CSV table of N, CA, C and O in Angstrom, one decimal:
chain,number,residue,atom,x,y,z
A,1,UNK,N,146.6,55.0,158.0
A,1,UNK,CA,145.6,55.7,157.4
A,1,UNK,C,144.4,54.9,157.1
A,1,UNK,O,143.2,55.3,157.3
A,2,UNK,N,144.7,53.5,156.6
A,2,UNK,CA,143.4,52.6,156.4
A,2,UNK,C,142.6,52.5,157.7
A,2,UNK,O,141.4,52.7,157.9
A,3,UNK,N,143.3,52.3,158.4
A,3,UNK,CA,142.7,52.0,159.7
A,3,UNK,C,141.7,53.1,160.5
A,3,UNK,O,141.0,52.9,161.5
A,4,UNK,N,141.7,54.5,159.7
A,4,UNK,CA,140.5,55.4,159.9
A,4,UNK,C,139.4,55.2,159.8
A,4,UNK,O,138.6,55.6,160.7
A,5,UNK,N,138.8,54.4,158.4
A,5,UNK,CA,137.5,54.4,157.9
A,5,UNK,C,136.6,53.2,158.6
A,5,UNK,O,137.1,52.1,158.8
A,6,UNK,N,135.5,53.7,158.8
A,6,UNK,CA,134.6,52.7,159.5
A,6,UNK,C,133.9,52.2,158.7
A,6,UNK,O,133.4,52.9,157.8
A,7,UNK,N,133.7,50.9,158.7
A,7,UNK,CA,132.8,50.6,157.3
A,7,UNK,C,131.8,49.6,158.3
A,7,UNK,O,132.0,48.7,159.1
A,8,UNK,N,130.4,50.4,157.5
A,8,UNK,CA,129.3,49.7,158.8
A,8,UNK,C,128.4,48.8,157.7
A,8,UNK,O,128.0,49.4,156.7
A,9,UNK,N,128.3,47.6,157.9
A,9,UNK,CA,127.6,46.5,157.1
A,9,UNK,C,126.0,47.0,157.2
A,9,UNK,O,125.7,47.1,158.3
A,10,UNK,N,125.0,47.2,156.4
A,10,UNK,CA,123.6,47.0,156.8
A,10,UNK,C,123.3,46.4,156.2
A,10,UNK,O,124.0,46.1,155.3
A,11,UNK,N,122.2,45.8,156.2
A,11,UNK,CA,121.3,44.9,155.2
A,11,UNK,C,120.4,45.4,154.2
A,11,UNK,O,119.9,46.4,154.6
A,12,UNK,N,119.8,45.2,153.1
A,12,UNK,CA,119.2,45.9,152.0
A,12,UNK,C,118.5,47.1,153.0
A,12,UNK,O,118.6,48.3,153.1
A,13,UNK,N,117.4,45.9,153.9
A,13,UNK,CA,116.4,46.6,154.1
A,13,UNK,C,116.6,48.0,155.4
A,13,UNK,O,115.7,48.7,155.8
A,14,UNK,N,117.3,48.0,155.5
A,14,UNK,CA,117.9,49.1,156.7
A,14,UNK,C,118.7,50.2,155.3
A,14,UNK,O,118.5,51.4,155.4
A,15,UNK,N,119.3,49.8,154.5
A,15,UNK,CA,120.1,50.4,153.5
A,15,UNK,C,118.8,51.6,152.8
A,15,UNK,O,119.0,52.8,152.7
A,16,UNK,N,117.4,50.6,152.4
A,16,UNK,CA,116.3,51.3,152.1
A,16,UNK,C,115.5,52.3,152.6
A,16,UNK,O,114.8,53.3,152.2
A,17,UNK,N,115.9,51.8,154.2
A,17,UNK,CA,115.0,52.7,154.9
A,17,UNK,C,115.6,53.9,155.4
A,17,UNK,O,115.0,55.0,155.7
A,18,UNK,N,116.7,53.7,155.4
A,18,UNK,CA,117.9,55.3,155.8
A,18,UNK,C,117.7,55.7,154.3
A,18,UNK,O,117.7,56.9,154.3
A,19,UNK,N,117.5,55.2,152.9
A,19,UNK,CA,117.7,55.7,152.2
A,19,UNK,C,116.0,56.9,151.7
A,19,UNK,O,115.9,58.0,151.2
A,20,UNK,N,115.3,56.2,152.2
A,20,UNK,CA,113.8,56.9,151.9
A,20,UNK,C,113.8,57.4,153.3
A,20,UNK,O,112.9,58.2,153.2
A,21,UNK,N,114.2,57.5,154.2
A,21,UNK,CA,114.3,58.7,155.1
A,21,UNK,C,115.3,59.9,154.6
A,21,UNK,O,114.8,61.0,154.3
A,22,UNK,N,116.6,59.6,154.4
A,22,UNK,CA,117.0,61.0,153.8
A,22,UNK,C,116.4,61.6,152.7
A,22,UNK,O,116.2,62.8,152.7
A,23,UNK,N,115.9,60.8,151.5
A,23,UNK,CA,114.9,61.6,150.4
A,23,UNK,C,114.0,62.7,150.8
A,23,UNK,O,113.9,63.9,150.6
A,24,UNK,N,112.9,61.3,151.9
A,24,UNK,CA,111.9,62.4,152.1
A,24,UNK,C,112.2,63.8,153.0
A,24,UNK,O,111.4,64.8,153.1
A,25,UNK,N,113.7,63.8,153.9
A,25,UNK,CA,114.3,64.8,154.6
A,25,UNK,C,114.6,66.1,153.7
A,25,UNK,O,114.4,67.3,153.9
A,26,UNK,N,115.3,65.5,152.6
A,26,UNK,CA,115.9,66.5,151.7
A,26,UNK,C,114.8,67.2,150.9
A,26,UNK,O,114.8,68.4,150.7
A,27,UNK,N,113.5,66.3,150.5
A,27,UNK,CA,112.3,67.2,149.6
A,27,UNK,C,111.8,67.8,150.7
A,27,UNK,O,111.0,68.7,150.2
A,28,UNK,N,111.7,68.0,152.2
A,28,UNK,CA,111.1,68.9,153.1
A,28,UNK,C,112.2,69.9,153.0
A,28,UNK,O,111.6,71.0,153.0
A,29,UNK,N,113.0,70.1,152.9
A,29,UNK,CA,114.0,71.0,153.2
A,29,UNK,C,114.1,71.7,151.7
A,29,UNK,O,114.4,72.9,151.7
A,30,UNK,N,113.9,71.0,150.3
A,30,UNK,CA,113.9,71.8,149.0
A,30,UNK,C,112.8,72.4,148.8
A,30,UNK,O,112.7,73.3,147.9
A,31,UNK,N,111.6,71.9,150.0
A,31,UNK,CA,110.0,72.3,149.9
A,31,UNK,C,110.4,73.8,150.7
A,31,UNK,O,110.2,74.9,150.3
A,32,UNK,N,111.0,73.6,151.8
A,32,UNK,CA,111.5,75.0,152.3
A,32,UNK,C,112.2,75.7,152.1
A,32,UNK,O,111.9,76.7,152.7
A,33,UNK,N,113.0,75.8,151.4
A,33,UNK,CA,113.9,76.7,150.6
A,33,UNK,C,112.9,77.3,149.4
A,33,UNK,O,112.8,78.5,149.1
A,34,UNK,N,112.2,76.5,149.0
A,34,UNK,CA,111.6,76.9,147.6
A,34,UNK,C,110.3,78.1,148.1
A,34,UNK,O,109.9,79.0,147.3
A,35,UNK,N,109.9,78.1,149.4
A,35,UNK,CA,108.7,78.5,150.0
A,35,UNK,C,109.9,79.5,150.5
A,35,UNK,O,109.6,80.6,149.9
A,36,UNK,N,111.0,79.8,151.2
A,36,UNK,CA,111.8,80.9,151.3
A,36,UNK,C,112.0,81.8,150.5
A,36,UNK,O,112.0,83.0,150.7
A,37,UNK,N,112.4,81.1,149.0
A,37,UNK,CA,112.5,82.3,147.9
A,37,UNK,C,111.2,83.0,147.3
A,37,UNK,O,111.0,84.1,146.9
A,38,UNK,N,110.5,82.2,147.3
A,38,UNK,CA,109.4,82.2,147.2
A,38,UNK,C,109.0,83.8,148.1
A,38,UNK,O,109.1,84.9,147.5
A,39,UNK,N,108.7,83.6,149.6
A,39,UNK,CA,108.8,84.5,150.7
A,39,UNK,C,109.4,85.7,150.2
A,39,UNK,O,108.9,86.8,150.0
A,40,UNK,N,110.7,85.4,150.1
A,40,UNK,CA,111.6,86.7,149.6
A,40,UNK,C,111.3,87.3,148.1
A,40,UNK,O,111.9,88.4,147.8
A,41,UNK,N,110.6,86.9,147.4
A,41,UNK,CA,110.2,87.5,146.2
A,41,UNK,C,109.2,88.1,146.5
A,41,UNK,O,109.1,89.2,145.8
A,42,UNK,N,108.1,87.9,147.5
A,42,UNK,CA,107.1,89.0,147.1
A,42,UNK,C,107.4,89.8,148.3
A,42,UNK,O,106.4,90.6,148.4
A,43,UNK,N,108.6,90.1,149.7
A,43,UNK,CA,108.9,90.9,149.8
A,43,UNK,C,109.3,92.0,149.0
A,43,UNK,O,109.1,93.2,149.3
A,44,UNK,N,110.3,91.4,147.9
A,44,UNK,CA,111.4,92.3,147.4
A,44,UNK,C,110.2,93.0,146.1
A,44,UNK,O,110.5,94.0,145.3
A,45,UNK,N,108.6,92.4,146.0
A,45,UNK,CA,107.6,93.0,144.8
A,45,UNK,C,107.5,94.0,145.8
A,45,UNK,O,108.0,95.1,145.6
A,46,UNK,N,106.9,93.7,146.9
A,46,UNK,CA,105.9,95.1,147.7
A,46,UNK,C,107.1,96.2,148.3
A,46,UNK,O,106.8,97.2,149.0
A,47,UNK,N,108.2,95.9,147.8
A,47,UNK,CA,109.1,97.0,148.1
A,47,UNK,C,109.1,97.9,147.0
A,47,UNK,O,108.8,99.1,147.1
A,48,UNK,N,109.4,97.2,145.8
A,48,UNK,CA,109.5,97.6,144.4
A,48,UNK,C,108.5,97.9,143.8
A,48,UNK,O,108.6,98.2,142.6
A,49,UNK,N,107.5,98.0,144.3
A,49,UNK,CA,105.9,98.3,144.2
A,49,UNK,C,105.6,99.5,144.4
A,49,UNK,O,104.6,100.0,143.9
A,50,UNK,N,106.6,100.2,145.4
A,50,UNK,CA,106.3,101.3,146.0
A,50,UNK,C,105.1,101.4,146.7
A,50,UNK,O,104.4,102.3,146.3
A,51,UNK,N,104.7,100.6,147.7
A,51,UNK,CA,103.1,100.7,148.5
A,51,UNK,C,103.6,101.8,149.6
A,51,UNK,O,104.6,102.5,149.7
A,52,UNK,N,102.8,101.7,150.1
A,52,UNK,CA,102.8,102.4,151.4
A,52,UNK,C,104.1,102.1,152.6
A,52,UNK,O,104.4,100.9,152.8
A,53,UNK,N,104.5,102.9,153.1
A,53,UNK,CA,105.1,101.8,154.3
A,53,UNK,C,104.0,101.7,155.1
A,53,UNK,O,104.1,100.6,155.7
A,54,UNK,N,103.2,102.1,155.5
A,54,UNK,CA,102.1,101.3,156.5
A,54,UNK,C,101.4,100.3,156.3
A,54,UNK,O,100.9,99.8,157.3
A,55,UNK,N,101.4,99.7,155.1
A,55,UNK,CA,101.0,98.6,154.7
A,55,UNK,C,102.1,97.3,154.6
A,55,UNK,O,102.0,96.2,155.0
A,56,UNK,N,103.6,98.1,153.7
A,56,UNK,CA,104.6,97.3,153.7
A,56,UNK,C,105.2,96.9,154.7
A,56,UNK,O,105.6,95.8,154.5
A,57,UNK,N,105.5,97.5,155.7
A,57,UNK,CA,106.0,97.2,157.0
A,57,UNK,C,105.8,95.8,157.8
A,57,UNK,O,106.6,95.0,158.1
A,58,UNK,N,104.2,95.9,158.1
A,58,UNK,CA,103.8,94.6,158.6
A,58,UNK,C,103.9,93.4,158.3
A,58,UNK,O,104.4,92.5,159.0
A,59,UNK,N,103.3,93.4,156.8
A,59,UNK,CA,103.8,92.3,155.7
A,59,UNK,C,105.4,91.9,155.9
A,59,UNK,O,105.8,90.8,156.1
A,60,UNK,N,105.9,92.5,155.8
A,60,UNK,CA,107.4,92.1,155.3
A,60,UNK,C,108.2,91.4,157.0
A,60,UNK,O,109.1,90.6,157.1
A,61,UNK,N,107.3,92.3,158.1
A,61,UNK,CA,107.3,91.2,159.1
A,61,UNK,C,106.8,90.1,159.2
A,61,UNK,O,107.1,89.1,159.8
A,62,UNK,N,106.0,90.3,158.5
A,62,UNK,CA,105.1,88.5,159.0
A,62,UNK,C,105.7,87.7,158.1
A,62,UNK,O,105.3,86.5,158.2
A,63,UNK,N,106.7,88.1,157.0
A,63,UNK,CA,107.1,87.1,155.8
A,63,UNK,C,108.2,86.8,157.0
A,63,UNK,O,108.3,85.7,157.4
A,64,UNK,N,109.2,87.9,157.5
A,64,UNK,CA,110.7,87.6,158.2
A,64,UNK,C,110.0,86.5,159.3
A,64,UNK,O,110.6,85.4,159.4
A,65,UNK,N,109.0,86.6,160.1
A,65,UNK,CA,108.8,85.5,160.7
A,65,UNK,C,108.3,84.3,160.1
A,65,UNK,O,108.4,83.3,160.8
A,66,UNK,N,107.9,84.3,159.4
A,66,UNK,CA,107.3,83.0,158.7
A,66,UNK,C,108.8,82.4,158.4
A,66,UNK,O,109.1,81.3,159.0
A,67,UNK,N,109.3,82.7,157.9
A,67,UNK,CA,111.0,82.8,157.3
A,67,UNK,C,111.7,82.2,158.3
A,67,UNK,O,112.5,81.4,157.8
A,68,UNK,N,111.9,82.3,160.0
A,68,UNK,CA,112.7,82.4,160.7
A,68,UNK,C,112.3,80.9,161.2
A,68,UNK,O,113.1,79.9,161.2
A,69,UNK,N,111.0,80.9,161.5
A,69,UNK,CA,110.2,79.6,161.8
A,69,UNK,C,111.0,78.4,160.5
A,69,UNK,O,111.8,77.6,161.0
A,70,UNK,N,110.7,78.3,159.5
A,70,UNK,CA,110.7,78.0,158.3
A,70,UNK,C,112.7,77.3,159.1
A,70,UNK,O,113.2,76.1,159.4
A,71,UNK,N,113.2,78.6,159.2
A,71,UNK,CA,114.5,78.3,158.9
A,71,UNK,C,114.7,77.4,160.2
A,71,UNK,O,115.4,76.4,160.0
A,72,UNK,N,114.3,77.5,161.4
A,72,UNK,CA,114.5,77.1,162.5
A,72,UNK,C,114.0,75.6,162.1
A,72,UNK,O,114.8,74.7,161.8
A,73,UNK,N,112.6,75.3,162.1
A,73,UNK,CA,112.1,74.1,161.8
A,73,UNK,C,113.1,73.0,160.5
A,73,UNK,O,113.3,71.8,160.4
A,74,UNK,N,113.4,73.6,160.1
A,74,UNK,CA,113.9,72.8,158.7
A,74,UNK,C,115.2,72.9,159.0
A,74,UNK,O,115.6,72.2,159.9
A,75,UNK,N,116.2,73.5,158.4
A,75,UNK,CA,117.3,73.8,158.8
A,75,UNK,C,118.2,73.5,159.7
A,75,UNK,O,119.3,73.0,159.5
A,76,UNK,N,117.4,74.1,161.0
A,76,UNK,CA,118.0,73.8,161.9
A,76,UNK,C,117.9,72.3,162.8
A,76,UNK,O,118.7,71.9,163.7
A,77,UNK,N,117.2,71.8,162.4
A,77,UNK,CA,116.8,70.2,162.2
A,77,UNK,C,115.9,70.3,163.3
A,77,UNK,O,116.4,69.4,164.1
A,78,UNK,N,114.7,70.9,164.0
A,78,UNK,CA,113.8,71.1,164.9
A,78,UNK,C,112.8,70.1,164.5
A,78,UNK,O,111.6,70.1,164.8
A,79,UNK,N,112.9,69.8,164.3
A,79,UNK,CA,111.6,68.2,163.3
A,79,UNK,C,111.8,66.9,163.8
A,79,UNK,O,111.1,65.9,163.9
A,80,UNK,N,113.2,67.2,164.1
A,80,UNK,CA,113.8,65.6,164.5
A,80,UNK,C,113.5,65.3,165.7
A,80,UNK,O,113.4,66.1,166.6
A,81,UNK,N,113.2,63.9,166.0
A,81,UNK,CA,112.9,63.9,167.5
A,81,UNK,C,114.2,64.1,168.4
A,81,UNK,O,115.3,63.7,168.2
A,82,UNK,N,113.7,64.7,169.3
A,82,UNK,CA,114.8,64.9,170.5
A,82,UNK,C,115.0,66.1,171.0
A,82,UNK,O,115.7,66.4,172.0
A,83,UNK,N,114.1,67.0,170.2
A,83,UNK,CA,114.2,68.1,170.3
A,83,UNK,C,113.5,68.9,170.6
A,83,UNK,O,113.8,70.1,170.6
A,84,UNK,N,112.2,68.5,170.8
A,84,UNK,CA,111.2,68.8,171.4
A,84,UNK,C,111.3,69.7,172.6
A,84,UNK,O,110.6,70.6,172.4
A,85,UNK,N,111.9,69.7,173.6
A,85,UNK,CA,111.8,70.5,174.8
A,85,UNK,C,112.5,72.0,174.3
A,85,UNK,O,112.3,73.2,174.7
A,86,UNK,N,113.3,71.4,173.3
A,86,UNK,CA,114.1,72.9,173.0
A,86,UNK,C,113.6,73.8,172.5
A,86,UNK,O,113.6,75.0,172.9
A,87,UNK,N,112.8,73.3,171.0
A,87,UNK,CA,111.7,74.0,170.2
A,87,UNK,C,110.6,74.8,171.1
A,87,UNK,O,110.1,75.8,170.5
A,88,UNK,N,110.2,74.5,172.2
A,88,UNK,CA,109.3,75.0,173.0
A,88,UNK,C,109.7,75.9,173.5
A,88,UNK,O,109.1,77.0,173.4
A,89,UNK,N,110.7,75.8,174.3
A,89,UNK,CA,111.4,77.0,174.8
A,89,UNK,C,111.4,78.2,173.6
A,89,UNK,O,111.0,79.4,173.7
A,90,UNK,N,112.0,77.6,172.7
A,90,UNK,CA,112.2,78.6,171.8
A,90,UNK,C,111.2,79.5,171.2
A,90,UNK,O,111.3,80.7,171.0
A,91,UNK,N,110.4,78.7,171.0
A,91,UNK,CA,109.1,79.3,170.3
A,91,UNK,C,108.4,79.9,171.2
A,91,UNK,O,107.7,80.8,170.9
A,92,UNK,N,108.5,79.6,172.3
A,92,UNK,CA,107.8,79.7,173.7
A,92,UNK,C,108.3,81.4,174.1
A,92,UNK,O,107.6,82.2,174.8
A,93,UNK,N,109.9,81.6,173.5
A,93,UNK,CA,110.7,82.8,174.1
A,93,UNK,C,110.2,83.9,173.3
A,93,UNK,O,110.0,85.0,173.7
A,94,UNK,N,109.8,83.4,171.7
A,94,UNK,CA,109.6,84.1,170.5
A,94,UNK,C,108.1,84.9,170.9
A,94,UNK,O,107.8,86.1,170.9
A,95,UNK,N,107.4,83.8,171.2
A,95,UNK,CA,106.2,84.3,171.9
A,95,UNK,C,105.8,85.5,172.7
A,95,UNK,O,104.8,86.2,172.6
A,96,UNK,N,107.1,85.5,173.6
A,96,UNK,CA,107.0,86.4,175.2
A,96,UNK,C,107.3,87.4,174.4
A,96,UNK,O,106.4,88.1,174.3
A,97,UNK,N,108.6,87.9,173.4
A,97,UNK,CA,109.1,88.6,172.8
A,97,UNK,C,108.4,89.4,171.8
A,97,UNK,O,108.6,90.6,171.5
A,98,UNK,N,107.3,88.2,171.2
A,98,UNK,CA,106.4,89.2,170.5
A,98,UNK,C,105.3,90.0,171.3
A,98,UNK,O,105.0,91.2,171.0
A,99,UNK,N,104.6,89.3,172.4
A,99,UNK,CA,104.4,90.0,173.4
A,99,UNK,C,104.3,91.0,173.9
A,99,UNK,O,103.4,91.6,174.5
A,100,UNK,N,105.9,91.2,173.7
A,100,UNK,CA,105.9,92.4,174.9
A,100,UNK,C,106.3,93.9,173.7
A,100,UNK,O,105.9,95.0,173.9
A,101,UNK,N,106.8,93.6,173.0
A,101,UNK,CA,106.9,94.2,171.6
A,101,UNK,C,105.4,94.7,171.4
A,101,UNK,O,105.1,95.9,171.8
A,102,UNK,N,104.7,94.0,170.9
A,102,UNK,CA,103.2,94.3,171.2
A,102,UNK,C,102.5,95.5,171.8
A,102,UNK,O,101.8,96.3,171.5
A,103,UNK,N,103.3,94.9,173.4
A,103,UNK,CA,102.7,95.6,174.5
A,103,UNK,C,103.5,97.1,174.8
A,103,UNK,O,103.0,98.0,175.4
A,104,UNK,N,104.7,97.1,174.1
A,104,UNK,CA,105.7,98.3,173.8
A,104,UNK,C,104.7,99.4,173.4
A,104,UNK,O,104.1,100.4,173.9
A,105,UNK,N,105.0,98.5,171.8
A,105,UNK,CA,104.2,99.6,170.7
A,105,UNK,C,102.3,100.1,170.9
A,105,UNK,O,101.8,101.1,170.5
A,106,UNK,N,101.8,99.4,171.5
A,106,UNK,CA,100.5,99.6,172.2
A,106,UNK,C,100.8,101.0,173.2
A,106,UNK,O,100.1,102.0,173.0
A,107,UNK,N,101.6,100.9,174.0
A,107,UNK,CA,101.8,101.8,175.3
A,107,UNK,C,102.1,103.3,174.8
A,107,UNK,O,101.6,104.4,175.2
A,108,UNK,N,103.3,103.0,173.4
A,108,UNK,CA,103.4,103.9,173.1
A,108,UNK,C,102.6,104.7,171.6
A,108,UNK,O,103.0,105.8,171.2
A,109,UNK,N,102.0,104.2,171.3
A,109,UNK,CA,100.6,104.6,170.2
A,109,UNK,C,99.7,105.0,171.1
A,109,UNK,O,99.2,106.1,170.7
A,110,UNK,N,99.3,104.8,172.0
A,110,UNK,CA,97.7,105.3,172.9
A,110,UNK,C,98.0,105.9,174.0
A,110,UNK,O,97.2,106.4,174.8
């Protein structure tokens, strides 16, 4: 059973620098979460507000996308390097998809 644990020696200064990298990792990610609930609170006002749905509708999409972004970038660890080609694609597919959604609801309004 001893023989499981790996025990990796670093030196202060490597000890410091992994250590002020996960900080500043975790306050981007508490910065996101807090800007999420945040998001979700003045959805759950303009519902409870009783506005219009022509007005609430759109809003409450642009919050779910703000949101999705938010969760993908942070979350999902899209910030890190390496991941760059994937992010692109992705955002890239989000794109086509809003797009054509777009080009849907256009076709069928006019």
């Amino acid at each position: 059973m001893a023989h499981d644990t790996h025990d990796i020696h670093r030196s202060r200064a490597e000890y410091e620098f992994v250590k002020r990298k996960r900080a500043t990792e975790m306050r981007g990610q508490l910065t996101s979460f807090a800007m999420m609930i945040f998001l979700t609170l003045i959805a759950f006002t303009l519902v409870a507000a009783e506005f219009s749905p022509y007005f609430i509708v759109p809003i409450l999409l642009l919050l779910a996308a703000i949101q999705v972004v938010l969760q993908l970038y942070h979350f999902m660890h899209m910030s890190n390097k390496g991941h760059g080609m994937m992010a692109f694609f992705m955002f890239s597919g989000m794109f086509v998809a809003f797009l054509t959604v777009l080009a849907m609801v256009t076709i069928v309004w006019w």
